[in-house]
């Protein structure tokens, strides 16, 4: 499988400044070009699966800091069914379905809302049994890329989904 690898060499002692800004004014732009621009500005290694393709629009009137740029880019990728998975010091961009089977973050505490990413979140249920939840409302939870499983003997729900949906489910 051929993988496109954008590697930005970090000069000795040189790291992206926290106050570094990026202009995000892309109208119907190729996803790879946006990722390449982010990689260069943020000095971030990106591995991009060859199946990642398409166009997205991200419009921001003013330059944004790199954290917000990453948040907006990851949200744009999520809308198109792509996810970012951290692998050491690089990030891998791939289909959300493929990302579910890879090195996803696993947490028993609700992950931060941003950046939008796929996370496996394990919840021990207190006021309802896993079996009851499975029968009554399970189909309402998962996004199109999400997967939810119940572990009856531990009364747990294991959710792999976008952080925004995990927050929505947590509120319910």
CSV table of C-alpha atoms in Angstrom, one decimal:
chain,number,residue,atom,x,y,z
A,1,UNK,CA,0.0,0.0,0.0
A,2,UNK,CA,1.5,3.3,-1.1
A,3,UNK,CA,1.4,6.0,1.6
A,4,UNK,CA,2.0,9.6,0.9
A,5,UNK,CA,4.3,11.0,3.6
A,6,UNK,CA,4.8,14.6,4.2
A,7,UNK,CA,7.7,15.0,6.5
A,8,UNK,CA,8.9,18.4,7.6
A,9,UNK,CA,12.4,18.5,8.9
A,10,UNK,CA,12.7,20.3,12.2
A,11,UNK,CA,15.9,22.2,12.4
A,12,UNK,CA,18.0,21.7,15.5
A,13,UNK,CA,16.2,23.6,18.4
A,14,UNK,CA,13.5,25.0,16.1
A,15,UNK,CA,9.8,24.3,16.9
A,16,UNK,CA,6.7,26.1,15.8
A,17,UNK,CA,6.0,29.0,18.1
A,18,UNK,CA,2.8,28.9,20.1
A,19,UNK,CA,1.7,32.2,18.7
A,20,UNK,CA,2.2,31.0,15.1
A,21,UNK,CA,-0.8,31.7,13.0
A,22,UNK,CA,-2.2,30.0,9.9
A,23,UNK,CA,-4.5,31.5,7.3
A,24,UNK,CA,-7.5,29.2,6.7
A,25,UNK,CA,-9.3,30.5,3.7
A,26,UNK,CA,-10.0,27.5,1.6
A,27,UNK,CA,-13.0,27.2,-0.7
A,28,UNK,CA,-13.6,23.8,-2.2
A,29,UNK,CA,-9.8,23.0,-1.8
A,30,UNK,CA,-8.2,19.6,-2.2
A,31,UNK,CA,-7.8,18.0,1.2
A,32,UNK,CA,-4.2,17.0,0.6
A,33,UNK,CA,-3.2,20.7,-0.1
A,34,UNK,CA,-4.8,21.8,3.1
A,35,UNK,CA,-3.0,19.1,5.1
A,36,UNK,CA,0.3,19.9,3.3
A,37,UNK,CA,-0.1,23.6,4.3
A,38,UNK,CA,-0.8,22.7,7.9
A,39,UNK,CA,2.1,20.4,8.0
A,40,UNK,CA,4.5,23.1,6.8
A,41,UNK,CA,3.3,25.8,9.2
A,42,UNK,CA,3.0,23.5,12.2
A,43,UNK,CA,6.2,21.5,11.6
A,44,UNK,CA,4.0,18.4,11.9
A,45,UNK,CA,4.6,15.0,10.3
A,46,UNK,CA,1.5,13.7,8.5
A,47,UNK,CA,1.0,10.3,7.0
A,48,UNK,CA,-1.9,10.4,4.6
A,49,UNK,CA,-3.6,7.2,3.4
A,50,UNK,CA,-4.0,7.1,-0.4
A,51,UNK,CA,-7.8,6.7,0.0
A,52,UNK,CA,-8.0,10.2,1.5
A,53,UNK,CA,-9.3,12.5,-1.3
A,54,UNK,CA,-11.9,15.1,-1.9
A,55,UNK,CA,-12.4,18.8,-1.3
A,56,UNK,CA,-13.4,20.8,1.7
A,57,UNK,CA,-14.2,24.4,2.5
A,58,UNK,CA,-12.8,26.1,5.6
A,59,UNK,CA,-13.3,29.8,5.8
A,60,UNK,CA,-11.8,32.0,8.5
A,61,UNK,CA,-11.6,35.7,7.9
A,62,UNK,CA,-8.4,36.1,10.1
A,63,UNK,CA,-5.4,33.9,10.6
A,64,UNK,CA,-5.9,31.5,13.6
A,65,UNK,CA,-3.4,29.9,16.0
A,66,UNK,CA,-2.2,26.4,15.2
A,67,UNK,CA,-4.4,24.7,17.8
A,68,UNK,CA,-7.5,26.3,16.3
A,69,UNK,CA,-6.3,25.5,12.8
A,70,UNK,CA,-5.9,21.9,13.8
A,71,UNK,CA,-9.4,21.9,15.3
A,72,UNK,CA,-11.0,23.4,12.2
A,73,UNK,CA,-9.1,21.0,9.8
A,74,UNK,CA,-10.0,17.9,11.9
A,75,UNK,CA,-13.6,19.0,11.9
A,76,UNK,CA,-13.5,19.4,8.1
A,77,UNK,CA,-12.0,16.0,7.8
A,78,UNK,CA,-14.6,14.4,10.1
A,79,UNK,CA,-17.4,15.9,8.0
A,80,UNK,CA,-15.9,14.0,5.0
A,81,UNK,CA,-15.5,10.7,6.9
A,82,UNK,CA,-11.8,11.0,7.7
A,83,UNK,CA,-10.1,10.8,11.0
A,84,UNK,CA,-6.7,11.7,12.4
A,85,UNK,CA,-4.8,9.0,14.5
A,86,UNK,CA,-1.7,9.9,16.5
A,87,UNK,CA,1.2,7.6,15.9
A,88,UNK,CA,4.2,8.6,17.9
A,89,UNK,CA,5.4,12.0,16.7
A,90,UNK,CA,3.3,11.9,13.5
A,91,UNK,CA,-0.4,12.0,12.7
A,92,UNK,CA,-2.1,9.6,10.3
A,93,UNK,CA,-5.1,10.7,8.2
A,94,UNK,CA,-7.4,7.8,7.1
A,95,UNK,CA,-11.0,6.9,6.7
A,96,UNK,CA,-13.0,7.0,9.9
A,97,UNK,CA,-13.9,3.3,9.5
A,98,UNK,CA,-10.3,2.3,9.1
A,99,UNK,CA,-9.2,4.5,12.1
A,100,UNK,CA,-11.6,2.6,14.4
A,101,UNK,CA,-9.4,-0.5,13.9
A,102,UNK,CA,-6.1,1.3,14.6
A,103,UNK,CA,-4.4,3.0,17.5
A,104,UNK,CA,-7.3,5.1,18.8
A,105,UNK,CA,-7.2,6.8,22.1
A,106,UNK,CA,-9.0,4.9,24.9
A,107,UNK,CA,-10.3,6.7,27.9
A,108,UNK,CA,-12.6,6.1,30.9
A,109,UNK,CA,-13.0,9.9,31.2
A,110,UNK,CA,-14.9,12.0,28.7
A,111,UNK,CA,-12.3,13.2,26.2
A,112,UNK,CA,-12.0,16.9,25.4
A,113,UNK,CA,-14.4,18.1,22.7
A,114,UNK,CA,-11.7,19.6,20.4
A,115,UNK,CA,-10.0,18.6,18.2
A,116,UNK,CA,-12.7,16.5,16.6
A,117,UNK,CA,-11.4,12.9,16.5
A,118,UNK,CA,-12.4,9.3,17.0
A,119,UNK,CA,-12.0,8.1,20.5
A,120,UNK,CA,-13.0,4.9,22.4
A,121,UNK,CA,-14.7,5.9,25.6
A,122,UNK,CA,-15.6,3.3,28.3
A,123,UNK,CA,-18.4,4.2,30.7
A,124,UNK,CA,-19.5,2.1,33.7
A,125,UNK,CA,-23.2,2.6,33.9
A,126,UNK,CA,-24.7,3.5,37.3
A,127,UNK,CA,-28.5,4.0,37.0
A,128,UNK,CA,-29.4,1.6,34.1
A,129,UNK,CA,-28.3,-1.8,33.1
A,130,UNK,CA,-26.3,-2.3,29.9
A,131,UNK,CA,-28.9,-4.8,28.8
A,132,UNK,CA,-31.8,-2.2,29.2
A,133,UNK,CA,-29.8,0.5,27.4
A,134,UNK,CA,-29.0,-1.9,24.6
A,135,UNK,CA,-32.7,-2.7,24.0
A,136,UNK,CA,-34.2,0.8,24.4
A,137,UNK,CA,-32.0,3.6,23.0
A,138,UNK,CA,-28.9,2.1,21.5
A,139,UNK,CA,-29.8,3.0,17.9
A,140,UNK,CA,-30.1,6.6,18.8
A,141,UNK,CA,-26.5,7.1,19.9
A,142,UNK,CA,-24.0,6.2,17.3
A,143,UNK,CA,-23.0,8.5,14.4
A,144,UNK,CA,-22.5,6.9,11.0
A,145,UNK,CA,-18.9,6.2,11.9
A,146,UNK,CA,-19.5,5.3,15.5
A,147,UNK,CA,-19.7,1.9,17.1
A,148,UNK,CA,-21.3,1.2,20.5
A,149,UNK,CA,-21.1,-2.1,22.5
A,150,UNK,CA,-22.4,-3.2,25.8
A,151,UNK,CA,-20.5,-5.4,28.3
A,152,UNK,CA,-23.3,-6.8,30.4
A,153,UNK,CA,-21.3,-8.5,33.1
A,154,UNK,CA,-19.4,-5.3,33.9
A,155,UNK,CA,-22.4,-3.0,33.1
A,156,UNK,CA,-20.3,-0.9,30.8
A,157,UNK,CA,-20.9,0.8,27.5
A,158,UNK,CA,-17.9,1.0,25.1
A,159,UNK,CA,-18.3,3.8,22.6
A,160,UNK,CA,-16.0,4.5,19.7
A,161,UNK,CA,-17.2,7.7,18.1
A,162,UNK,CA,-16.4,11.4,17.3
A,163,UNK,CA,-15.7,13.5,20.4
A,164,UNK,CA,-18.7,15.8,19.6
A,165,UNK,CA,-21.0,12.8,19.6
A,166,UNK,CA,-19.5,11.4,22.8
A,167,UNK,CA,-20.3,14.7,24.4
A,168,UNK,CA,-23.9,14.6,23.1
A,169,UNK,CA,-24.3,11.0,24.4
A,170,UNK,CA,-22.8,11.9,27.8
A,171,UNK,CA,-25.4,14.7,28.2
A,172,UNK,CA,-28.2,12.3,27.4
